[in-house]
Amino acid sequence: MATQVTAATAMHPGGGPWNDGGDAPAFWPVFPITFGLFWLAVLGTAFYLIRRRMNSTATAAKAAADPLAKAQSVLAERFARGEIDEDEYLMRISTFRNGT
């Protein structure tokens, strides 16, 4: 029986064009694992950014809806800038808390 020799088997007697027909290299699992980890990182980052955006939007909406919180933050900013002293800050913040 005659066997036909093709160009691929003549160049690589192992039977295939890759790896001389031997086993796959030992590091082949690295590529699919790295590819999967890359996409997990992309999805995780997207999830984190979306959650962060949603939380900041909810916090901003809550602060805008509560005028007392806005007034307290303005008072804290004025105290931080030095426009009012500590006594005046404490007096006004106690007024907010007591509701008088």
mmCIF file of N, CA, C and O in Angstrom:
data_model
loop_
_atom_site.group_PDB
_atom_site.id
_atom_site.type_symbol
_atom_site.label_atom_id
_atom_site.label_comp_id
_atom_site.label_asym_id
_atom_site.label_seq_id
_atom_site.Cartn_x
_atom_site.Cartn_y
_atom_site.Cartn_z
ATOM 1 N N MET A 1 0.831 -1.163 0.000
ATOM 2 C CA MET A 1 0.000 0.000 0.000
ATOM 3 C C MET A 1 0.881 1.233 0.000
ATOM 4 O O MET A 1 1.787 1.358 0.797
ATOM 5 N N ALA A 2 0.590 2.167 -0.836
ATOM 6 C CA ALA A 2 1.413 3.374 -0.979
ATOM 7 C C ALA A 2 0.856 4.468 -0.080
ATOM 8 O O ALA A 2 -0.340 4.661 0.007
ATOM 9 N N THR A 3 1.749 5.135 0.575
ATOM 10 C CA THR A 3 1.334 6.262 1.404
ATOM 11 C C THR A 3 1.680 7.549 0.695
ATOM 12 O O THR A 3 2.697 7.641 0.017
ATOM 13 N N GLN A 4 0.813 8.472 0.847
ATOM 14 C CA GLN A 4 1.014 9.752 0.187
ATOM 15 C C GLN A 4 1.680 10.702 1.174
ATOM 16 O O GLN A 4 1.220 10.884 2.300
ATOM 17 N N VAL A 5 2.753 11.325 0.788
ATOM 18 C CA VAL A 5 3.491 12.253 1.637
ATOM 19 C C VAL A 5 3.136 13.659 1.178
ATOM 20 O O VAL A 5 3.342 14.017 0.023
ATOM 21 N N THR A 6 2.568 14.403 2.111
ATOM 22 C CA THR A 6 2.237 15.793 1.782
ATOM 23 C C THR A 6 3.360 16.699 2.259
ATOM 24 O O THR A 6 4.275 16.281 2.978
ATOM 25 N N ALA A 7 3.256 17.958 1.907
ATOM 26 C CA ALA A 7 4.297 18.915 2.286
ATOM 27 C C ALA A 7 4.335 19.098 3.809
ATOM 28 O O ALA A 7 5.394 19.254 4.399
ATOM 29 N N ALA A 8 3.157 19.080 4.462
ATOM 30 C CA ALA A 8 3.107 19.284 5.912
ATOM 31 C C ALA A 8 3.753 18.129 6.652
ATOM 32 O O ALA A 8 4.481 18.331 7.610
ATOM 33 N N THR A 9 3.505 16.902 6.200
ATOM 34 C CA THR A 9 4.096 15.765 6.896
ATOM 35 C C THR A 9 5.555 15.587 6.523
ATOM 36 O O THR A 9 6.316 15.027 7.293
ATOM 37 N N ALA A 10 5.950 16.097 5.396
ATOM 38 C CA ALA A 10 7.354 15.998 5.023
ATOM 39 C C ALA A 10 8.196 16.952 5.862
ATOM 40 O O ALA A 10 9.300 16.624 6.272
ATOM 41 N N MET A 11 7.648 18.152 6.162
ATOM 42 C CA MET A 11 8.390 19.126 6.959
ATOM 43 C C MET A 11 8.353 18.763 8.436
ATOM 44 O O MET A 11 9.319 18.924 9.152
ATOM 45 N N HIS A 12 7.235 18.262 8.899
ATOM 46 C CA HIS A 12 7.053 17.925 10.304
ATOM 47 C C HIS A 12 6.597 16.471 10.394
ATOM 48 O O HIS A 12 5.413 16.178 10.315
ATOM 49 N N PRO A 13 7.504 15.594 10.604
ATOM 50 C CA PRO A 13 7.137 14.186 10.603
ATOM 51 C C PRO A 13 6.235 13.777 11.761
ATOM 52 O O PRO A 13 5.686 12.693 11.758
ATOM 53 N N GLY A 14 6.011 14.660 12.741
ATOM 54 C CA GLY A 14 5.159 14.311 13.874
ATOM 55 C C GLY A 14 3.688 14.306 13.501
ATOM 56 O O GLY A 14 2.858 13.867 14.271
ATOM 57 N N GLY A 15 3.314 14.823 12.360
ATOM 58 C CA GLY A 15 1.944 14.747 11.916
ATOM 59 C C GLY A 15 1.215 16.074 11.925
ATOM 60 O O GLY A 15 0.120 16.160 11.407
ATOM 61 N N GLY A 16 1.726 17.122 12.469
ATOM 62 C CA GLY A 16 1.023 18.396 12.498
ATOM 63 C C GLY A 16 1.965 19.566 12.296
ATOM 64 O O GLY A 16 3.172 19.436 12.487
ATOM 65 N N PRO A 17 1.434 20.680 11.909
ATOM 66 C CA PRO A 17 2.292 21.819 11.633
ATOM 67 C C PRO A 17 2.786 22.535 12.892
ATOM 68 O O PRO A 17 3.682 23.353 12.815
ATOM 69 N N TRP A 18 2.223 22.236 14.056
ATOM 70 C CA TRP A 18 2.629 22.917 15.283
ATOM 71 C C TRP A 18 3.327 21.951 16.220
ATOM 72 O O TRP A 18 2.929 20.810 16.378
ATOM 73 N N ASN A 19 4.357 22.429 16.845
ATOM 74 C CA ASN A 19 5.025 21.684 17.908
ATOM 75 C C ASN A 19 5.648 20.375 17.450
ATOM 76 O O ASN A 19 5.816 19.478 18.255
ATOM 77 N N ASP A 20 5.923 20.266 16.221
ATOM 78 C CA ASP A 20 6.498 19.028 15.674
ATOM 79 C C ASP A 20 5.674 17.801 16.044
ATOM 80 O O ASP A 20 6.195 16.707 16.206
ATOM 81 N N GLY A 21 4.380 17.990 16.207
ATOM 82 C CA GLY A 21 3.498 16.872 16.498
ATOM 83 C C GLY A 21 3.524 16.414 17.934
ATOM 84 O O GLY A 21 2.877 15.456 18.295
ATOM 85 N N GLY A 22 4.262 17.116 18.792
ATOM 86 C CA GLY A 22 4.341 16.717 20.197
ATOM 87 C C GLY A 22 3.183 17.276 21.003
ATOM 88 O O GLY A 22 2.200 17.784 20.467
ATOM 89 N N ASP A 23 3.308 17.158 22.298
ATOM 90 C CA ASP A 23 2.278 17.681 23.188
ATOM 91 C C ASP A 23 2.309 19.207 23.201
ATOM 92 O O ASP A 23 3.299 19.832 22.842
ATOM 93 N N ALA A 24 1.199 19.765 23.661
ATOM 94 C CA ALA A 24 1.118 21.221 23.793
ATOM 95 C C ALA A 24 2.074 21.672 24.893
ATOM 96 O O ALA A 24 2.370 20.916 25.812
ATOM 97 N N PRO A 25 2.565 22.900 24.808
ATOM 98 C CA PRO A 25 3.468 23.375 25.858
ATOM 99 C C PRO A 25 2.755 23.425 27.205
ATOM 100 O O PRO A 25 1.534 23.565 27.282
ATOM 101 N N ALA A 26 3.521 23.324 28.269
ATOM 102 C CA ALA A 26 2.945 23.244 29.608
ATOM 103 C C ALA A 26 2.304 24.554 30.046
ATOM 104 O O ALA A 26 1.482 24.559 30.951
ATOM 105 N N PHE A 27 2.649 25.667 29.432
ATOM 106 C CA PHE A 27 2.114 26.951 29.860
ATOM 107 C C PHE A 27 0.830 27.336 29.132
ATOM 108 O O PHE A 27 0.340 28.449 29.287
ATOM 109 N N TRP A 28 0.225 26.464 28.365
ATOM 110 C CA TRP A 28 -0.962 26.829 27.595
ATOM 111 C C TRP A 28 -2.139 27.258 28.463
ATOM 112 O O TRP A 28 -2.923 28.100 28.041
ATOM 113 N N PRO A 29 -2.337 26.757 29.717
ATOM 114 C CA PRO A 29 -3.483 27.234 30.509
ATOM 115 C C PRO A 29 -3.357 28.703 30.943
ATOM 116 O O PRO A 29 -4.339 29.321 31.329
ATOM 117 N N VAL A 30 -2.159 29.255 30.875
ATOM 118 C CA VAL A 30 -1.951 30.633 31.312
ATOM 119 C C VAL A 30 -2.788 31.596 30.473
ATOM 120 O O VAL A 30 -3.368 32.547 30.996
ATOM 121 N N PHE A 31 -2.876 31.377 29.198
ATOM 122 C CA PHE A 31 -3.571 32.313 28.315
ATOM 123 C C PHE A 31 -5.086 32.373 28.574
ATOM 124 O O PHE A 31 -5.614 33.467 28.758
ATOM 125 N N PRO A 32 -5.813 31.273 28.635
ATOM 126 C CA PRO A 32 -7.244 31.397 28.921
ATOM 127 C C PRO A 32 -7.531 31.898 30.336
ATOM 128 O O PRO A 32 -8.487 32.642 30.554
ATOM 129 N N ILE A 33 -6.685 31.526 31.298
ATOM 130 C CA ILE A 33 -6.890 32.002 32.661
ATOM 131 C C ILE A 33 -6.665 33.508 32.718
ATOM 132 O O ILE A 33 -7.455 34.246 33.314
ATOM 133 N N THR A 34 -5.603 33.985 32.086
ATOM 134 C CA THR A 34 -5.323 35.421 32.063
ATOM 135 C C THR A 34 -6.431 36.171 31.338
ATOM 136 O O THR A 34 -6.850 37.243 31.777
ATOM 137 N N PHE A 35 -6.922 35.622 30.259
ATOM 138 C CA PHE A 35 -8.015 36.255 29.516
ATOM 139 C C PHE A 35 -9.269 36.346 30.382
ATOM 140 O O PHE A 35 -9.928 37.385 30.434
ATOM 141 N N GLY A 36 -9.585 35.286 31.097
ATOM 142 C CA GLY A 36 -10.737 35.304 31.990
ATOM 143 C C GLY A 36 -10.564 36.287 33.131
ATOM 144 O O GLY A 36 -11.491 37.026 33.482
ATOM 145 N N LEU A 37 -9.364 36.348 33.719
ATOM 146 C CA LEU A 37 -9.110 37.302 34.798
ATOM 147 C C LEU A 37 -9.192 38.738 34.305
ATOM 148 O O LEU A 37 -9.661 39.624 35.020
ATOM 149 N N PHE A 38 -8.743 38.972 33.082
ATOM 150 C CA PHE A 38 -8.843 40.307 32.498
ATOM 151 C C PHE A 38 -10.299 40.744 32.418
ATOM 152 O O PHE A 38 -10.653 41.852 32.832
ATOM 153 N N TRP A 39 -11.179 39.868 31.918
ATOM 154 C CA TRP A 39 -12.582 40.243 31.791
ATOM 155 C C TRP A 39 -13.266 40.358 33.144
ATOM 156 O O TRP A 39 -14.165 41.186 33.334
ATOM 157 N N LEU A 40 -12.852 39.554 34.112
ATOM 158 C CA LEU A 40 -13.382 39.714 35.467
ATOM 159 C C LEU A 40 -12.985 41.072 36.045
ATOM 160 O O LEU A 40 -13.792 41.729 36.702
ATOM 161 N N ALA A 41 -11.755 41.493 35.776
ATOM 162 C CA ALA A 41 -11.309 42.805 36.249
ATOM 163 C C ALA A 41 -12.091 43.923 35.569
ATOM 164 O O ALA A 41 -12.466 44.905 36.210
ATOM 165 N N VAL A 42 -12.346 43.782 34.271
ATOM 166 C CA VAL A 42 -13.118 44.801 33.549
ATOM 167 C C VAL A 42 -14.539 44.886 34.115
ATOM 168 O O VAL A 42 -15.046 45.976 34.394
ATOM 169 N N LEU A 43 -15.176 43.742 34.300
ATOM 170 C CA LEU A 43 -16.536 43.731 34.840
ATOM 171 C C LEU A 43 -16.576 44.237 36.282
ATOM 172 O O LEU A 43 -17.494 44.973 36.662
ATOM 173 N N GLY A 44 -15.597 43.850 37.078
ATOM 174 C CA GLY A 44 -15.537 44.324 38.457
ATOM 175 C C GLY A 44 -15.356 45.833 38.537
ATOM 176 O O GLY A 44 -15.989 46.511 39.352
ATOM 177 N N THR A 45 -14.505 46.379 37.687
ATOM 178 C CA THR A 45 -14.299 47.830 37.654
ATOM 179 C C THR A 45 -15.570 48.547 37.213
ATOM 180 O O THR A 45 -15.949 49.571 37.798
ATOM 181 N N ALA A 46 -16.238 48.027 36.209
ATOM 182 C CA ALA A 46 -17.488 48.640 35.745
ATOM 183 C C ALA A 46 -18.537 48.596 36.850
ATOM 184 O O ALA A 46 -19.235 49.590 37.089
ATOM 185 N N PHE A 47 -18.646 47.479 37.530
ATOM 186 C CA PHE A 47 -19.607 47.352 38.631
ATOM 187 C C PHE A 47 -19.291 48.351 39.738
ATOM 188 O O PHE A 47 -20.185 49.027 40.250
ATOM 189 N N TYR A 48 -18.017 48.468 40.096
ATOM 190 C CA TYR A 48 -17.603 49.401 41.143
ATOM 191 C C TYR A 48 -17.933 50.836 40.755
ATOM 192 O O TYR A 48 -18.473 51.599 41.570
ATOM 193 N N LEU A 49 -17.637 51.226 39.524
ATOM 194 C CA LEU A 49 -17.894 52.598 39.091
ATOM 195 C C LEU A 49 -19.384 52.910 39.029
ATOM 196 O O LEU A 49 -19.815 54.007 39.399
ATOM 197 N N ILE A 50 -20.170 51.956 38.578
ATOM 198 C CA ILE A 50 -21.619 52.171 38.523
ATOM 199 C C ILE A 50 -22.188 52.305 39.927
ATOM 200 O O ILE A 50 -23.003 53.195 40.197
ATOM 201 N N ARG A 51 -21.776 51.435 40.846
ATOM 202 C CA ARG A 51 -22.270 51.516 42.232
ATOM 203 C C ARG A 51 -21.856 52.827 42.884
ATOM 204 O O ARG A 51 -22.630 53.441 43.611
ATOM 205 N N ARG A 52 -20.619 53.240 42.639
ATOM 206 C CA ARG A 52 -20.136 54.494 43.205
ATOM 207 C C ARG A 52 -20.937 55.675 42.680
ATOM 208 O O ARG A 52 -21.281 56.583 43.418
ATOM 209 N N ARG A 53 -21.227 55.642 41.401
ATOM 210 C CA ARG A 53 -22.011 56.724 40.797
ATOM 211 C C ARG A 53 -23.433 56.743 41.362
ATOM 212 O O ARG A 53 -23.977 57.800 41.637
ATOM 213 N N MET A 54 -24.025 55.570 41.521
ATOM 214 C CA MET A 54 -25.381 55.493 42.061
ATOM 215 C C MET A 54 -25.417 55.983 43.507
ATOM 216 O O MET A 54 -26.340 56.691 43.904
ATOM 217 N N ASN A 55 -24.419 55.605 44.316
ATOM 218 C CA ASN A 55 -24.387 56.029 45.713
ATOM 219 C C ASN A 55 -24.181 57.534 45.835
ATOM 220 O O ASN A 55 -24.805 58.178 46.673
ATOM 221 N N SER A 56 -23.310 58.108 45.006
ATOM 222 C CA SER A 56 -23.077 59.548 45.091
ATOM 223 C C SER A 56 -24.301 60.322 44.618
ATOM 224 O O SER A 56 -24.627 61.373 45.162
ATOM 225 N N THR A 57 -24.998 59.793 43.628
ATOM 226 C CA THR A 57 -26.221 60.446 43.159
ATOM 227 C C THR A 57 -27.299 60.391 44.231
ATOM 228 O O THR A 57 -28.000 61.379 44.466
ATOM 229 N N ALA A 58 -27.428 59.250 44.892
ATOM 230 C CA ALA A 58 -28.426 59.112 45.955
ATOM 231 C C ALA A 58 -28.092 60.016 47.134
ATOM 232 O O ALA A 58 -28.983 60.636 47.720
ATOM 233 N N THR A 59 -26.816 60.114 47.477
ATOM 234 C CA THR A 59 -26.404 60.979 48.578
ATOM 235 C C THR A 59 -26.660 62.438 48.239
ATOM 236 O O THR A 59 -27.133 63.204 49.084
ATOM 237 N N ALA A 60 -26.355 62.826 47.000
ATOM 238 C CA ALA A 60 -26.587 64.207 46.581
ATOM 239 C C ALA A 60 -28.084 64.526 46.576
ATOM 240 O O ALA A 60 -28.490 65.623 46.989
ATOM 241 N N ALA A 61 -28.896 63.595 46.130
ATOM 242 C CA ALA A 61 -30.339 63.825 46.113
ATOM 243 C C ALA A 61 -30.885 63.924 47.531
ATOM 244 O O ALA A 61 -31.753 64.756 47.820
ATOM 245 N N LYS A 62 -30.369 63.105 48.428
ATOM 246 C CA LYS A 62 -30.814 63.149 49.816
ATOM 247 C C LYS A 62 -30.402 64.469 50.470
ATOM 248 O O LYS A 62 -31.179 65.077 51.209
ATOM 249 N N ALA A 63 -29.178 64.918 50.190
ATOM 250 C CA ALA A 63 -28.712 66.186 50.759
ATOM 251 C C ALA A 63 -29.497 67.362 50.199
ATOM 252 O O ALA A 63 -29.773 68.325 50.911
ATOM 253 N N ALA A 64 -29.862 67.292 48.926
ATOM 254 C CA ALA A 64 -30.633 68.372 48.318
ATOM 255 C C ALA A 64 -32.050 68.407 48.880
ATOM 256 O O ALA A 64 -32.665 69.469 48.977
ATOM 257 N N ALA A 65 -32.571 67.252 49.249
ATOM 258 C CA ALA A 65 -33.933 67.187 49.771
ATOM 259 C C ALA A 65 -33.996 67.617 51.237
ATOM 260 O O ALA A 65 -35.052 68.003 51.712
ATOM 261 N N ASP A 66 -32.878 67.582 51.949
ATOM 262 C CA ASP A 66 -32.859 67.919 53.369
ATOM 263 C C ASP A 66 -32.194 69.288 53.563
ATOM 264 O O ASP A 66 -30.968 69.395 53.552
ATOM 265 N N PRO A 67 -32.977 70.355 53.747
ATOM 266 C CA PRO A 67 -32.387 71.681 53.891
ATOM 267 C C PRO A 67 -31.567 71.833 55.175
ATOM 268 O O PRO A 67 -30.627 72.609 55.220
ATOM 269 N N LEU A 68 -31.891 71.065 56.219
ATOM 270 C CA LEU A 68 -31.132 71.141 57.458
ATOM 271 C C LEU A 68 -29.705 70.651 57.242
ATOM 272 O O LEU A 68 -28.746 71.258 57.731
ATOM 273 N N ALA A 69 -29.546 69.558 56.495
ATOM 274 C CA ALA A 69 -28.211 69.041 56.204
ATOM 275 C C ALA A 69 -27.416 70.045 55.379
ATOM 276 O O ALA A 69 -26.215 70.229 55.601
ATOM 277 N N LYS A 70 -28.076 70.693 54.416
ATOM 278 C CA LYS A 70 -27.397 71.704 53.604
ATOM 279 C C LYS A 70 -26.961 72.875 54.466
ATOM 280 O O LYS A 70 -25.833 73.369 54.336
ATOM 281 N N ALA A 71 -27.826 73.318 55.386
ATOM 282 C CA ALA A 71 -27.481 74.432 56.262
ATOM 283 C C ALA A 71 -26.307 74.072 57.173
ATOM 284 O O ALA A 71 -25.410 74.890 57.400
ATOM 285 N N GLN A 72 -26.284 72.846 57.668
ATOM 286 C CA GLN A 72 -25.179 72.412 58.524
ATOM 287 C C GLN A 72 -23.873 72.348 57.746
ATOM 288 O O GLN A 72 -22.814 72.709 58.268
ATOM 289 N N SER A 73 -23.933 71.903 56.498
ATOM 290 C CA SER A 73 -22.705 71.841 55.701
ATOM 291 C C SER A 73 -22.197 73.243 55.374
ATOM 292 O O SER A 73 -20.994 73.481 55.386
ATOM 293 N N VAL A 74 -23.101 74.177 55.106
ATOM 294 C CA VAL A 74 -22.675 75.557 54.848
ATOM 295 C C VAL A 74 -22.051 76.148 56.102
ATOM 296 O O VAL A 74 -21.021 76.831 56.045
ATOM 297 N N LEU A 75 -22.652 75.890 57.256
ATOM 298 C CA LEU A 75 -22.106 76.368 58.514
ATOM 299 C C LEU A 75 -20.722 75.775 58.768
ATOM 300 O O LEU A 75 -19.805 76.490 59.194
ATOM 301 N N ALA A 76 -20.557 74.497 58.498
ATOM 302 C CA ALA A 76 -19.253 73.845 58.674
ATOM 303 C C ALA A 76 -18.220 74.444 57.726
ATOM 304 O O ALA A 76 -17.050 74.639 58.107
ATOM 305 N N GLU A 77 -18.619 74.760 56.497
ATOM 306 C CA GLU A 77 -17.696 75.384 55.550
ATOM 307 C C GLU A 77 -17.279 76.771 56.028
ATOM 308 O O GLU A 77 -16.107 77.142 55.933
ATOM 309 N N ARG A 78 -18.227 77.550 56.530
ATOM 310 C CA ARG A 78 -17.906 78.891 57.031
ATOM 311 C C ARG A 78 -16.945 78.807 58.215
ATOM 312 O O ARG A 78 -16.020 79.614 58.334
ATOM 313 N N PHE A 79 -17.156 77.814 59.086
ATOM 314 C CA PHE A 79 -16.258 77.632 60.226
ATOM 315 C C PHE A 79 -14.865 77.216 59.748
ATOM 316 O O PHE A 79 -13.853 77.701 60.255
ATOM 317 N N ALA A 80 -14.817 76.351 58.759
ATOM 318 C CA ALA A 80 -13.534 75.893 58.241
ATOM 319 C C ALA A 80 -12.764 77.032 57.560
ATOM 320 O O ALA A 80 -11.534 77.089 57.635
ATOM 321 N N ARG A 81 -13.477 77.931 56.908
ATOM 322 C CA ARG A 81 -12.817 79.062 56.249
ATOM 323 C C ARG A 81 -12.416 80.152 57.244
ATOM 324 O O ARG A 81 -11.671 81.055 56.899
ATOM 325 N N GLY A 82 -12.933 80.081 58.453
ATOM 326 C CA GLY A 82 -12.590 81.070 59.457
ATOM 327 C C GLY A 82 -13.511 82.267 59.474
ATOM 328 O O GLY A 82 -13.200 83.281 60.112
ATOM 329 N N GLU A 83 -14.639 82.196 58.803
ATOM 330 C CA GLU A 83 -15.581 83.310 58.778
ATOM 331 C C GLU A 83 -16.295 83.472 60.113
ATOM 332 O O GLU A 83 -16.682 84.581 60.476
ATOM 333 N N ILE A 84 -16.492 82.348 60.828
ATOM 334 C CA ILE A 84 -17.112 82.408 62.152
ATOM 335 C C ILE A 84 -16.194 81.695 63.130
ATOM 336 O O ILE A 84 -15.416 80.811 62.750
ATOM 337 N N ASP A 85 -16.273 82.092 64.404
ATOM 338 C CA ASP A 85 -15.423 81.452 65.403
ATOM 339 C C ASP A 85 -16.129 80.220 65.986
ATOM 340 O O ASP A 85 -17.274 79.913 65.638
ATOM 341 N N GLU A 86 -15.424 79.534 66.878
ATOM 342 C CA GLU A 86 -15.933 78.275 67.425
ATOM 343 C C GLU A 86 -17.195 78.478 68.253
ATOM 344 O O GLU A 86 -18.130 77.677 68.178
ATOM 345 N N ASP A 87 -17.244 79.563 69.023
ATOM 346 C CA ASP A 87 -18.428 79.818 69.857
ATOM 347 C C ASP A 87 -19.677 80.013 69.001
ATOM 348 O O ASP A 87 -20.746 79.472 69.297
ATOM 349 N N GLU A 88 -19.531 80.810 67.947
ATOM 350 C CA GLU A 88 -20.681 81.049 67.070
ATOM 351 C C GLU A 88 -21.091 79.767 66.350
ATOM 352 O O GLU A 88 -22.280 79.473 66.211
ATOM 353 N N TYR A 89 -20.086 78.976 65.921
ATOM 354 C CA TYR A 89 -20.386 77.700 65.259
ATOM 355 C C TYR A 89 -21.168 76.783 66.194
ATOM 356 O O TYR A 89 -22.191 76.207 65.812
ATOM 357 N N LEU A 90 -20.675 76.641 67.429
ATOM 358 C CA LEU A 90 -21.343 75.749 68.383
ATOM 359 C C LEU A 90 -22.741 76.243 68.727
ATOM 360 O O LEU A 90 -23.673 75.450 68.890
ATOM 361 N N MET A 91 -22.893 77.562 68.838
ATOM 362 C CA MET A 91 -24.208 78.109 69.140
ATOM 363 C C MET A 91 -25.192 77.811 68.001
ATOM 364 O O MET A 91 -26.322 77.364 68.223
ATOM 365 N N ARG A 92 -24.754 78.025 66.785
ATOM 366 C CA ARG A 92 -25.654 77.809 65.640
ATOM 367 C C ARG A 92 -25.934 76.318 65.415
ATOM 368 O O ARG A 92 -27.055 75.957 65.049
ATOM 369 N N ILE A 93 -24.944 75.489 65.604
ATOM 370 C CA ILE A 93 -25.174 74.048 65.406
ATOM 371 C C ILE A 93 -26.117 73.528 66.483
ATOM 372 O O ILE A 93 -26.935 72.643 66.223
ATOM 373 N N SER A 94 -26.026 74.048 67.708
ATOM 374 C CA SER A 94 -26.971 73.623 68.754
ATOM 375 C C SER A 94 -28.378 74.104 68.425
ATOM 376 O O SER A 94 -29.358 73.436 68.763
ATOM 377 N N THR A 95 -28.482 75.252 67.783
ATOM 378 C CA THR A 95 -29.797 75.734 67.345
ATOM 379 C C THR A 95 -30.404 74.783 66.328
ATOM 380 O O THR A 95 -31.603 74.477 66.381
ATOM 381 N N PHE A 96 -29.576 74.293 65.420
ATOM 382 C CA PHE A 96 -30.076 73.317 64.439
ATOM 383 C C PHE A 96 -30.554 72.053 65.134
ATOM 384 O O PHE A 96 -31.593 71.498 64.790
ATOM 385 N N ARG A 97 -29.787 71.584 66.094
ATOM 386 C CA ARG A 97 -30.112 70.317 66.755
ATOM 387 C C ARG A 97 -31.338 70.447 67.651
ATOM 388 O O ARG A 97 -32.123 69.520 67.781
ATOM 389 N N ASN A 98 -31.484 71.595 68.292
ATOM 390 C CA ASN A 98 -32.633 71.798 69.198
ATOM 391 C C ASN A 98 -33.895 72.193 68.438
ATOM 392 O O ASN A 98 -34.990 72.060 68.967
ATOM 393 N N GLY A 99 -33.713 72.718 67.235
ATOM 394 C CA GLY A 99 -34.863 73.079 66.441
ATOM 395 C C GLY A 99 -35.528 74.365 66.869
ATOM 396 O O GLY A 99 -36.675 74.608 66.570
ATOM 397 N N THR A 100 -34.783 75.208 67.579
ATOM 398 C CA THR A 100 -35.358 76.496 68.003
ATOM 399 C C THR A 100 -34.756 77.634 67.234
ATOM 400 O O THR A 100 -33.750 77.588 66.673
#
